[in-house]
Amino acid sequence: MNASKDIDDERISFHDFIDKVKGLINYLSLHWKKLVLGSLIIAFLRITYEVFRDPLYTAETTFIIEVGEGDMSQLGSLASVVGINLNNISDESQLFDTDHIVELYKSYRMLKLAFLSRLSDEDSERLITRFARGKKLLKKWHRDDELKNFSFEIPTADMSVKHDSILMEVIYDFKKEQLIIAKPNRKLMILSVKVEDDDALFAEKFNTVLVKIVNQFYESTSTKKTGENLKILQSQADSTRVILDRSLDQLATISELQPNPNPLYYTNQVPFQKLQIDIEASAAVYEEIIKNLEMAKITHRNKKPLIQIIDEPIRPLSIDKSRPINMIAASGLIGGIFMLLFFTLQYVWKKLIVIS
């Protein structure tokens, strides 16, 4: 008996739910004109706001990048003969592929350097100051008693933790809303860097500065190890050449002091023979270092990535043409959802009043 009663209660509650849904649908259908009219009004207000606000400019730089490689392909077969595995060394070049440079563009350090750059020369304001003034952030900061005289127009060495914390907030929002790093085609080694802002001058300058900073850092980092090796070999070659030249000078001096040495006096020939041995040893070492130095130069040159700019921001900057269409569609959708929610809550409220 209890089981059948529970089943009947579940059927009754399910039927009640269906009746309530039908009632809600009938209520919305009765007020469909108000629902459509309200959606149109909300969409119109939002579109009006978007029309009268400043246009959003897009500064874009596209460039082709080719990751540098060492001379491992030529040495691979030779190394395999003697049992040397070069896989670990060759995999090192994968550290600097295009996916890593994309993350570099989004890193805090690179964006901080770009924001702290000057607009034109050393006497102009920083990009962060122009950005903060355009977004009304300066007024917001100065309303705080602790940030009343806050400014980024001070030497970088004098900046405090407050500057870093504010920069972190600005950069976080900037990356999410205004910075677009993309690879248009996965098969091509082409990257696109876009900066969107209602200030055309800021968008253009920030895009140019960011591309320059990141590409220079990427190039210097990818060739850092080979560059250091090249400097060491060059230093060794210079010092060995100095020793070799000094030995040659000493040999010439001894030869001048004893132009016709007596072959029967062997002790007189010892300094001469010692210098000859030193010269031969130094010459052999110098020759080997020069070989390694030339190979290091080739490796360093091959490691250097090729970064070639294709397109740069050109004034007047482009405006997103798809924005009005997207804006109309989004505004209508938002207005419809808002009005649907409003009438749904109104229906539920009336039902609650009737029940009470």
PDB file of N, CA and C in Angstrom, residues 55-138:
ATOM      1  N   PRO A  55      35.968  54.244 -30.960  1.00  0.00           N
ATOM      2  CA  PRO A  55      36.187  52.992 -31.718  1.00  0.00           C
ATOM      3  C   PRO A  55      37.385  52.236 -31.176  1.00  0.00           C
ATOM      4  N   LEU A  56      37.392  50.948 -31.408  1.00  0.00           N
ATOM      5  CA  LEU A  56      38.471  50.091 -30.933  1.00  0.00           C
ATOM      6  C   LEU A  56      39.440  49.848 -32.091  1.00  0.00           C
ATOM      7  N   TYR A  57      40.654  50.382 -31.946  1.00  0.00           N
ATOM      8  CA  TYR A  57      41.665  50.251 -32.991  1.00  0.00           C
ATOM      9  C   TYR A  57      42.506  48.991 -32.752  1.00  0.00           C
ATOM     10  N   THR A  58      42.963  48.412 -33.838  1.00  0.00           N
ATOM     11  CA  THR A  58      43.775  47.198 -33.770  1.00  0.00           C
ATOM     12  C   THR A  58      45.110  47.434 -34.458  1.00  0.00           C
ATOM     13  N   ALA A  59      46.187  47.300 -33.686  1.00  0.00           N
ATOM     14  CA  ALA A  59      47.537  47.370 -34.238  1.00  0.00           C
ATOM     15  C   ALA A  59      48.082  45.939 -34.325  1.00  0.00           C
ATOM     16  N   GLU A  60      48.456  45.537 -35.523  1.00  0.00           N
ATOM     17  CA  GLU A  60      48.883  44.147 -35.734  1.00  0.00           C
ATOM     18  C   GLU A  60      50.248  44.096 -36.398  1.00  0.00           C
ATOM     19  N   THR A  61      51.081  43.206 -35.903  1.00  0.00           N
ATOM     20  CA  THR A  61      52.379  42.910 -36.512  1.00  0.00           C
ATOM     21  C   THR A  61      52.438  41.420 -36.804  1.00  0.00           C
ATOM     22  N   THR A  62      52.775  41.092 -38.028  1.00  0.00           N
ATOM     23  CA  THR A  62      52.963  39.690 -38.390  1.00  0.00           C
ATOM     24  C   THR A  62      54.416  39.495 -38.805  1.00  0.00           C
ATOM     25  N   PHE A  63      54.991  38.384 -38.414  1.00  0.00           N
ATOM     26  CA  PHE A  63      56.371  38.100 -38.786  1.00  0.00           C
ATOM     27  C   PHE A  63      56.567  36.597 -38.922  1.00  0.00           C
ATOM     28  N   ILE A  64      57.544  36.255 -39.718  1.00  0.00           N
ATOM     29  CA  ILE A  64      57.890  34.856 -39.927  1.00  0.00           C
ATOM     30  C   ILE A  64      59.103  34.538 -39.073  1.00  0.00           C
ATOM     31  N   ILE A  65      59.106  33.375 -38.474  1.00  0.00           N
ATOM     32  CA  ILE A  65      60.187  32.980 -37.582  1.00  0.00           C
ATOM     33  C   ILE A  65      60.655  31.580 -37.949  1.00  0.00           C
ATOM     34  N   GLU A  66      61.950  31.442 -38.043  1.00  0.00           N
ATOM     35  CA  GLU A  66      62.556  30.143 -38.306  1.00  0.00           C
ATOM     36  C   GLU A  66      63.548  29.864 -37.188  1.00  0.00           C
ATOM     37  N   VAL A  67      63.316  28.784 -36.462  1.00  0.00           N
ATOM     38  CA  VAL A  67      64.167  28.446 -35.330  1.00  0.00           C
ATOM     39  C   VAL A  67      65.523  27.998 -35.838  1.00  0.00           C
ATOM     40  N   GLY A  68      66.593  28.574 -35.268  1.00  0.00           N
ATOM     41  CA  GLY A  68      67.947  28.212 -35.663  1.00  0.00           C
ATOM     42  C   GLY A  68      68.301  26.815 -35.196  1.00  0.00           C
ATOM     43  N   GLU A  69      69.182  26.163 -35.928  1.00  0.00           N
ATOM     44  CA  GLU A  69      69.631  24.824 -35.587  1.00  0.00           C
ATOM     45  C   GLU A  69      71.154  24.792 -35.604  1.00  0.00           C
ATOM     46  N   GLY A  70      71.675  23.903 -34.793  1.00  0.00           N
ATOM     47  CA  GLY A  70      73.117  23.751 -34.764  1.00  0.00           C
ATOM     48  C   GLY A  70      73.596  22.915 -35.940  1.00  0.00           C
ATOM     49  N   ASP A  71      74.819  22.497 -35.881  1.00  0.00           N
ATOM     50  CA  ASP A  71      75.400  21.707 -36.969  1.00  0.00           C
ATOM     51  C   ASP A  71      75.295  20.221 -36.677  1.00  0.00           C
ATOM     52  N   MET A  72      74.250  19.806 -35.913  1.00  0.00           N
ATOM     53  CA  MET A  72      74.137  18.431 -35.454  1.00  0.00           C
ATOM     54  C   MET A  72      73.807  17.461 -36.581  1.00  0.00           C
ATOM     55  N   SER A  73      73.103  17.945 -37.595  1.00  0.00           N
ATOM     56  CA  SER A  73      72.735  17.032 -38.684  1.00  0.00           C
ATOM     57  C   SER A  73      73.966  16.526 -39.418  1.00  0.00           C
ATOM     58  N   GLN A  74      74.995  17.384 -39.523  1.00  0.00           N
ATOM     59  CA  GLN A  74      76.202  16.969 -40.215  1.00  0.00           C
ATOM     60  C   GLN A  74      77.071  16.069 -39.351  1.00  0.00           C
ATOM     61  N   LEU A  75      76.980  16.248 -38.030  1.00  0.00           N
ATOM     62  CA  LEU A  75      77.809  15.462 -37.131  1.00  0.00           C
ATOM     63  C   LEU A  75      77.121  14.191 -36.641  1.00  0.00           C
ATOM     64  N   GLY A  76      75.826  14.050 -36.944  1.00  0.00           N
ATOM     65  CA  GLY A  76      75.070  12.926 -36.397  1.00  0.00           C
ATOM     66  C   GLY A  76      75.614  11.581 -36.837  1.00  0.00           C
ATOM     67  N   SER A  77      75.865  11.424 -38.141  1.00  0.00           N
ATOM     68  CA  SER A  77      76.354  10.134 -38.630  1.00  0.00           C
ATOM     69  C   SER A  77      77.732   9.814 -38.081  1.00  0.00           C
ATOM     70  N   LEU A  78      78.595  10.825 -37.996  1.00  0.00           N
ATOM     71  CA  LEU A  78      79.943  10.597 -37.469  1.00  0.00           C
ATOM     72  C   LEU A  78      79.904  10.228 -35.994  1.00  0.00           C
ATOM     73  N   ALA A  79      79.001  10.906 -35.233  1.00  0.00           N
ATOM     74  CA  ALA A  79      78.903  10.629 -33.805  1.00  0.00           C
ATOM     75  C   ALA A  79      78.354   9.235 -33.548  1.00  0.00           C
ATOM     76  N   SER A  80      77.433   8.777 -34.391  1.00  0.00           N
ATOM     77  CA  SER A  80      76.854   7.447 -34.185  1.00  0.00           C
ATOM     78  C   SER A  80      77.901   6.351 -34.378  1.00  0.00           C
ATOM     79  N   VAL A  81      78.904   6.599 -35.201  1.00  0.00           N
ATOM     80  CA  VAL A  81      79.943   5.604 -35.449  1.00  0.00           C
ATOM     81  C   VAL A  81      80.758   5.344 -34.186  1.00  0.00           C
ATOM     82  N   VAL A  82      81.047   6.428 -33.447  1.00  0.00           N
ATOM     83  CA  VAL A  82      81.861   6.291 -32.233  1.00  0.00           C
ATOM     84  C   VAL A  82      81.000   6.105 -30.989  1.00  0.00           C
ATOM     85  N   GLY A  83      79.662   5.971 -31.168  1.00  0.00           N
ATOM     86  CA  GLY A  83      78.798   5.667 -30.035  1.00  0.00           C
ATOM     87  C   GLY A  83      78.352   6.854 -29.222  1.00  0.00           C
ATOM     88  N   ILE A  84      78.346   8.047 -29.834  1.00  0.00           N
ATOM     89  CA  ILE A  84      77.902   9.249 -29.118  1.00  0.00           C
ATOM     90  C   ILE A  84      76.469   9.551 -29.524  1.00  0.00           C
ATOM     91  N   ASN A  85      75.615   9.802 -28.531  1.00  0.00           N
ATOM     92  CA  ASN A  85      74.210  10.122 -28.785  1.00  0.00           C
ATOM     93  C   ASN A  85      74.026  11.624 -28.746  1.00  0.00           C
ATOM     94  N   LEU A  86      73.618  12.202 -29.867  1.00  0.00           N
ATOM     95  CA  LEU A  86      73.424  13.648 -29.950  1.00  0.00           C
ATOM     96  C   LEU A  86      71.966  14.048 -29.813  1.00  0.00           C
ATOM     97  N   ASN A  87      71.086  13.108 -29.438  1.00  0.00           N
ATOM     98  CA  ASN A  87      69.668  13.434 -29.343  1.00  0.00           C
ATOM     99  C   ASN A  87      69.403  14.483 -28.277  1.00  0.00           C
ATOM    100  N   ASN A  88      70.081  14.312 -27.137  1.00  0.00           N
ATOM    101  CA  ASN A  88      69.867  15.272 -26.054  1.00  0.00           C
ATOM    102  C   ASN A  88      70.313  16.660 -26.452  1.00  0.00           C
ATOM    103  N   ILE A  89      71.407  16.726 -27.241  1.00  0.00           N
ATOM    104  CA  ILE A  89      71.898  18.037 -27.663  1.00  0.00           C
ATOM    105  C   ILE A  89      70.980  18.641 -28.704  1.00  0.00           C
ATOM    106  N   SER A  90      70.519  17.834 -29.649  1.00  0.00           N
ATOM    107  CA  SER A  90      69.660  18.360 -30.696  1.00  0.00           C
ATOM    108  C   SER A  90      68.289  18.722 -30.173  1.00  0.00           C
ATOM    109  N   ASP A  91      67.819  18.029 -29.124  1.00  0.00           N
ATOM    110  CA  ASP A  91      66.509  18.357 -28.571  1.00  0.00           C
ATOM    111  C   ASP A  91      66.508  19.722 -27.919  1.00  0.00           C
ATOM    112  N   GLU A  92      67.707  20.232 -27.634  1.00  0.00           N
ATOM    113  CA  GLU A  92      67.782  21.528 -26.977  1.00  0.00           C
ATOM    114  C   GLU A  92      67.183  22.626 -27.850  1.00  0.00           C
ATOM    115  N   SER A  93      67.271  22.442 -29.179  1.00  0.00           N
ATOM    116  CA  SER A  93      66.726  23.461 -30.068  1.00  0.00           C
ATOM    117  C   SER A  93      65.216  23.555 -29.963  1.00  0.00           C
ATOM    118  N   GLN A  94      64.566  22.478 -29.459  1.00  0.00           N
ATOM    119  CA  GLN A  94      63.122  22.507 -29.294  1.00  0.00           C
ATOM    120  C   GLN A  94      62.692  23.460 -28.189  1.00  0.00           C
ATOM    121  N   LEU A  95      63.679  23.898 -27.384  1.00  0.00           N
ATOM    122  CA  LEU A  95      63.346  24.832 -26.315  1.00  0.00           C
ATOM    123  C   LEU A  95      62.851  26.152 -26.865  1.00  0.00           C
ATOM    124  N   PHE A  96      63.219  26.466 -28.103  1.00  0.00           N
ATOM    125  CA  PHE A  96      62.904  27.765 -28.659  1.00  0.00           C
ATOM    126  C   PHE A  96      62.024  27.628 -29.898  1.00  0.00           C
ATOM    127  N   ASP A  97      60.929  26.878 -29.790  1.00  0.00           N
ATOM    128  CA  ASP A  97      60.018  26.786 -30.896  1.00  0.00           C
ATOM    129  C   ASP A  97      58.988  27.916 -30.789  1.00  0.00           C
ATOM    130  N   THR A  98      58.047  27.948 -31.740  1.00  0.00           N
ATOM    131  CA  THR A  98      57.102  29.060 -31.801  1.00  0.00           C
ATOM    132  C   THR A  98      56.141  29.071 -30.616  1.00  0.00           C
ATOM    133  N   ASP A  99      55.844  27.905 -30.051  1.00  0.00           N
ATOM    134  CA  ASP A  99      54.937  27.885 -28.902  1.00  0.00           C
ATOM    135  C   ASP A  99      55.556  28.609 -27.708  1.00  0.00           C
ATOM    136  N   HIS A 100      56.861  28.501 -27.569  1.00  0.00           N
ATOM    137  CA  HIS A 100      57.529  29.173 -26.461  1.00  0.00           C
ATOM    138  C   HIS A 100      57.565  30.684 -26.655  1.00  0.00           C
ATOM    139  N   ILE A 101      57.742  31.145 -27.877  1.00  0.00           N
ATOM    140  CA  ILE A 101      57.766  32.589 -28.101  1.00  0.00           C
ATOM    141  C   ILE A 101      56.375  33.193 -27.894  1.00  0.00           C
ATOM    142  N   VAL A 102      55.326  32.402 -28.145  1.00  0.00           N
ATOM    143  CA  VAL A 102      53.970  32.882 -27.858  1.00  0.00           C
ATOM    144  C   VAL A 102      53.804  33.133 -26.365  1.00  0.00           C
ATOM    145  N   GLU A 103      54.315  32.217 -25.552  1.00  0.00           N
ATOM    146  CA  GLU A 103      54.240  32.407 -24.104  1.00  0.00           C
ATOM    147  C   GLU A 103      55.111  33.567 -23.646  1.00  0.00           C
ATOM    148  N   LEU A 104      56.199  33.819 -24.340  1.00  0.00           N
ATOM    149  CA  LEU A 104      57.038  34.969 -24.012  1.00  0.00           C
ATOM    150  C   LEU A 104      56.256  36.271 -24.159  1.00  0.00           C
ATOM    151  N   TYR A 105      55.437  36.346 -25.195  1.00  0.00           N
ATOM    152  CA  TYR A 105      54.647  37.560 -25.415  1.00  0.00           C
ATOM    153  C   TYR A 105      53.616  37.784 -24.308  1.00  0.00           C
ATOM    154  N   LYS A 106      53.246  36.740 -23.616  1.00  0.00           N
ATOM    155  CA  LYS A 106      52.256  36.855 -22.548  1.00  0.00           C
ATOM    156  C   LYS A 106      52.896  36.934 -21.166  1.00  0.00           C
ATOM    157  N   SER A 107      54.207  36.874 -21.092  1.00  0.00           N
ATOM    158  CA  SER A 107      54.884  36.860 -19.799  1.00  0.00           C
ATOM    159  C   SER A 107      54.861  38.237 -19.148  1.00  0.00           C
ATOM    160  N   TYR A 108      54.890  38.232 -17.836  1.00  0.00           N
ATOM    161  CA  TYR A 108      54.842  39.483 -17.073  1.00  0.00           C
ATOM    162  C   TYR A 108      56.063  40.348 -17.344  1.00  0.00           C
ATOM    163  N   ARG A 109      57.224  39.716 -17.433  1.00  0.00           N
ATOM    164  CA  ARG A 109      58.461  40.485 -17.616  1.00  0.00           C
ATOM    165  C   ARG A 109      58.466  41.249 -18.932  1.00  0.00           C
ATOM    166  N   MET A 110      58.059  40.601 -20.021  1.00  0.00           N
ATOM    167  CA  MET A 110      58.055  41.259 -21.322  1.00  0.00           C
ATOM    168  C   MET A 110      57.030  42.393 -21.367  1.00  0.00           C
ATOM    169  N   LEU A 111      55.843  42.144 -20.831  1.00  0.00           N
ATOM    170  CA  LEU A 111      54.803  43.179 -20.836  1.00  0.00           C
ATOM    171  C   LEU A 111      55.161  44.333 -19.911  1.00  0.00           C
ATOM    172  N   LYS A 112      55.837  44.034 -18.805  1.00  0.00           N
ATOM    173  CA  LYS A 112      56.280  45.100 -17.905  1.00  0.00           C
ATOM    174  C   LYS A 112      57.280  46.014 -18.600  1.00  0.00           C
ATOM    175  N   LEU A 113      58.249  45.418 -19.293  1.00  0.00           N
ATOM    176  CA  LEU A 113      59.240  46.222 -20.021  1.00  0.00           C
ATOM    177  C   LEU A 113      58.560  47.088 -21.081  1.00  0.00           C
ATOM    178  N   ALA A 114      57.533  46.538 -21.728  1.00  0.00           N
ATOM    179  CA  ALA A 114      56.829  47.309 -22.756  1.00  0.00           C
ATOM    180  C   ALA A 114      56.053  48.466 -22.130  1.00  0.00           C
ATOM    181  N   PHE A 115      55.358  48.213 -21.027  1.00  0.00           N
ATOM    182  CA  PHE A 115      54.571  49.261 -20.375  1.00  0.00           C
ATOM    183  C   PHE A 115      55.467  50.373 -19.821  1.00  0.00           C
ATOM    184  N   LEU A 116      56.658  50.023 -19.371  1.00  0.00           N
ATOM    185  CA  LEU A 116      57.563  51.021 -18.796  1.00  0.00           C
ATOM    186  C   LEU A 116      58.379  51.745 -19.858  1.00  0.00           C
ATOM    187  N   SER A 117      58.206  51.398 -21.121  1.00  0.00           N
ATOM    188  CA  SER A 117      58.909  52.090 -22.197  1.00  0.00           C
ATOM    189  C   SER A 117      58.315  53.478 -22.402  1.00  0.00           C
ATOM    190  N   ARG A 118      59.125  54.331 -22.994  1.00  0.00           N
ATOM    191  CA  ARG A 118      58.695  55.703 -23.268  1.00  0.00           C
ATOM    192  C   ARG A 118      57.912  55.770 -24.579  1.00  0.00           C
ATOM    193  N   LEU A 119      57.061  56.778 -24.672  1.00  0.00           N
ATOM    194  CA  LEU A 119      56.211  56.926 -25.845  1.00  0.00           C
ATOM    195  C   LEU A 119      57.021  57.243 -27.093  1.00  0.00           C
ATOM    196  N   SER A 120      58.003  58.148 -26.961  1.00  0.00           N
ATOM    197  CA  SER A 120      58.839  58.480 -28.121  1.00  0.00           C
ATOM    198  C   SER A 120      60.303  58.598 -27.733  1.00  0.00           C
ATOM    199  N   ASP A 121      60.649  59.632 -26.932  1.00  0.00           N
ATOM    200  CA  ASP A 121      62.030  59.799 -26.500  1.00  0.00           C
ATOM    201  C   ASP A 121      62.096  59.718 -24.978  1.00  0.00           C
ATOM    202  N   GLU A 122      63.287  60.013 -24.432  1.00  0.00           N
ATOM    203  CA  GLU A 122      63.497  59.898 -22.989  1.00  0.00           C
ATOM    204  C   GLU A 122      62.688  60.916 -22.192  1.00  0.00           C
ATOM    205  N   ASP A 123      62.290  62.014 -22.824  1.00  0.00           N
ATOM    206  CA  ASP A 123      61.535  63.058 -22.120  1.00  0.00           C
ATOM    207  C   ASP A 123      60.035  62.843 -22.170  1.00  0.00           C
ATOM    208  N   SER A 124      59.576  61.888 -22.952  1.00  0.00           N
ATOM    209  CA  SER A 124      58.136  61.635 -23.062  1.00  0.00           C
ATOM    210  C   SER A 124      57.667  60.724 -21.930  1.00  0.00           C
ATOM    211  N   GLU A 125      56.353  60.623 -21.778  1.00  0.00           N
ATOM    212  CA  GLU A 125      55.795  59.810 -20.700  1.00  0.00           C
ATOM    213  C   GLU A 125      55.874  58.328 -21.041  1.00  0.00           C
ATOM    214  N   ARG A 126      55.744  57.522 -19.990  1.00  0.00           N
ATOM    215  CA  ARG A 126      55.754  56.077 -20.188  1.00  0.00           C
ATOM    216  C   ARG A 126      54.413  55.618 -20.770  1.00  0.00           C
ATOM    217  N   LEU A 127      54.441  54.458 -21.412  1.00  0.00           N
ATOM    218  CA  LEU A 127      53.213  53.906 -21.995  1.00  0.00           C
ATOM    219  C   LEU A 127      52.189  53.568 -20.919  1.00  0.00           C
ATOM    220  N   ILE A 128      52.635  53.136 -19.738  1.00  0.00           N
ATOM    221  CA  ILE A 128      51.702  52.810 -18.666  1.00  0.00           C
ATOM    222  C   ILE A 128      50.962  54.055 -18.198  1.00  0.00           C
ATOM    223  N   THR A 129      51.631  55.217 -18.218  1.00  0.00           N
ATOM    224  CA  THR A 129      50.973  56.463 -17.813  1.00  0.00           C
ATOM    225  C   THR A 129      49.891  56.848 -18.810  1.00  0.00           C
ATOM    226  N   ARG A 130      50.195  56.764 -20.092  1.00  0.00           N
ATOM    227  CA  ARG A 130      49.189  57.097 -21.105  1.00  0.00           C
ATOM    228  C   ARG A 130      48.021  56.109 -21.044  1.00  0.00           C
ATOM    229  N   PHE A 131      48.326  54.832 -20.855  1.00  0.00           N
ATOM    230  CA  PHE A 131      47.272  53.824 -20.768  1.00  0.00           C
ATOM    231  C   PHE A 131      46.377  54.072 -19.556  1.00  0.00           C
ATOM    232  N   ALA A 132      46.986  54.364 -18.412  1.00  0.00           N
ATOM    233  CA  ALA A 132      46.214  54.578 -17.182  1.00  0.00           C
ATOM    234  C   ALA A 132      45.360  55.838 -17.275  1.00  0.00           C
ATOM    235  N   ARG A 133      45.875  56.869 -17.918  1.00  0.00           N
ATOM    236  CA  ARG A 133      45.083  58.083 -18.074  1.00  0.00           C
ATOM    237  C   ARG A 133      43.907  57.856 -19.011  1.00  0.00           C
ATOM    238  N   GLY A 134      44.120  57.098 -20.101  1.00  0.00           N
ATOM    239  CA  GLY A 134      43.038  56.823 -21.037  1.00  0.00           C
ATOM    240  C   GLY A 134      41.953  55.953 -20.440  1.00  0.00           C
ATOM    241  N   LYS A 135      42.320  55.050 -19.532  1.00  0.00           N
ATOM    242  CA  LYS A 135      41.341  54.168 -18.885  1.00  0.00           C
ATOM    243  C   LYS A 135      40.810  54.739 -17.566  1.00  0.00           C
ATOM    244  N   LYS A 136      41.127  55.974 -17.281  1.00  0.00           N
ATOM    245  CA  LYS A 136      40.696  56.648 -16.037  1.00  0.00           C
ATOM    246  C   LYS A 136      41.246  55.951 -14.789  1.00  0.00           C
ATOM    247  N   LEU A 137      42.358  55.254 -14.942  1.00  0.00           N
ATOM    248  CA  LEU A 137      42.945  54.568 -13.795  1.00  0.00           C
ATOM    249  C   LEU A 137      43.710  55.526 -12.896  1.00  0.00           C
ATOM    250  N   LEU A 138      44.276  56.586 -13.481  1.00  0.00           N
ATOM    251  CA  LEU A 138      45.014  57.560 -12.673  1.00  0.00           C
ATOM    252  C   LEU A 138      44.111  58.215 -11.636  1.00  0.00           C
TER     253      LEU A 138
END
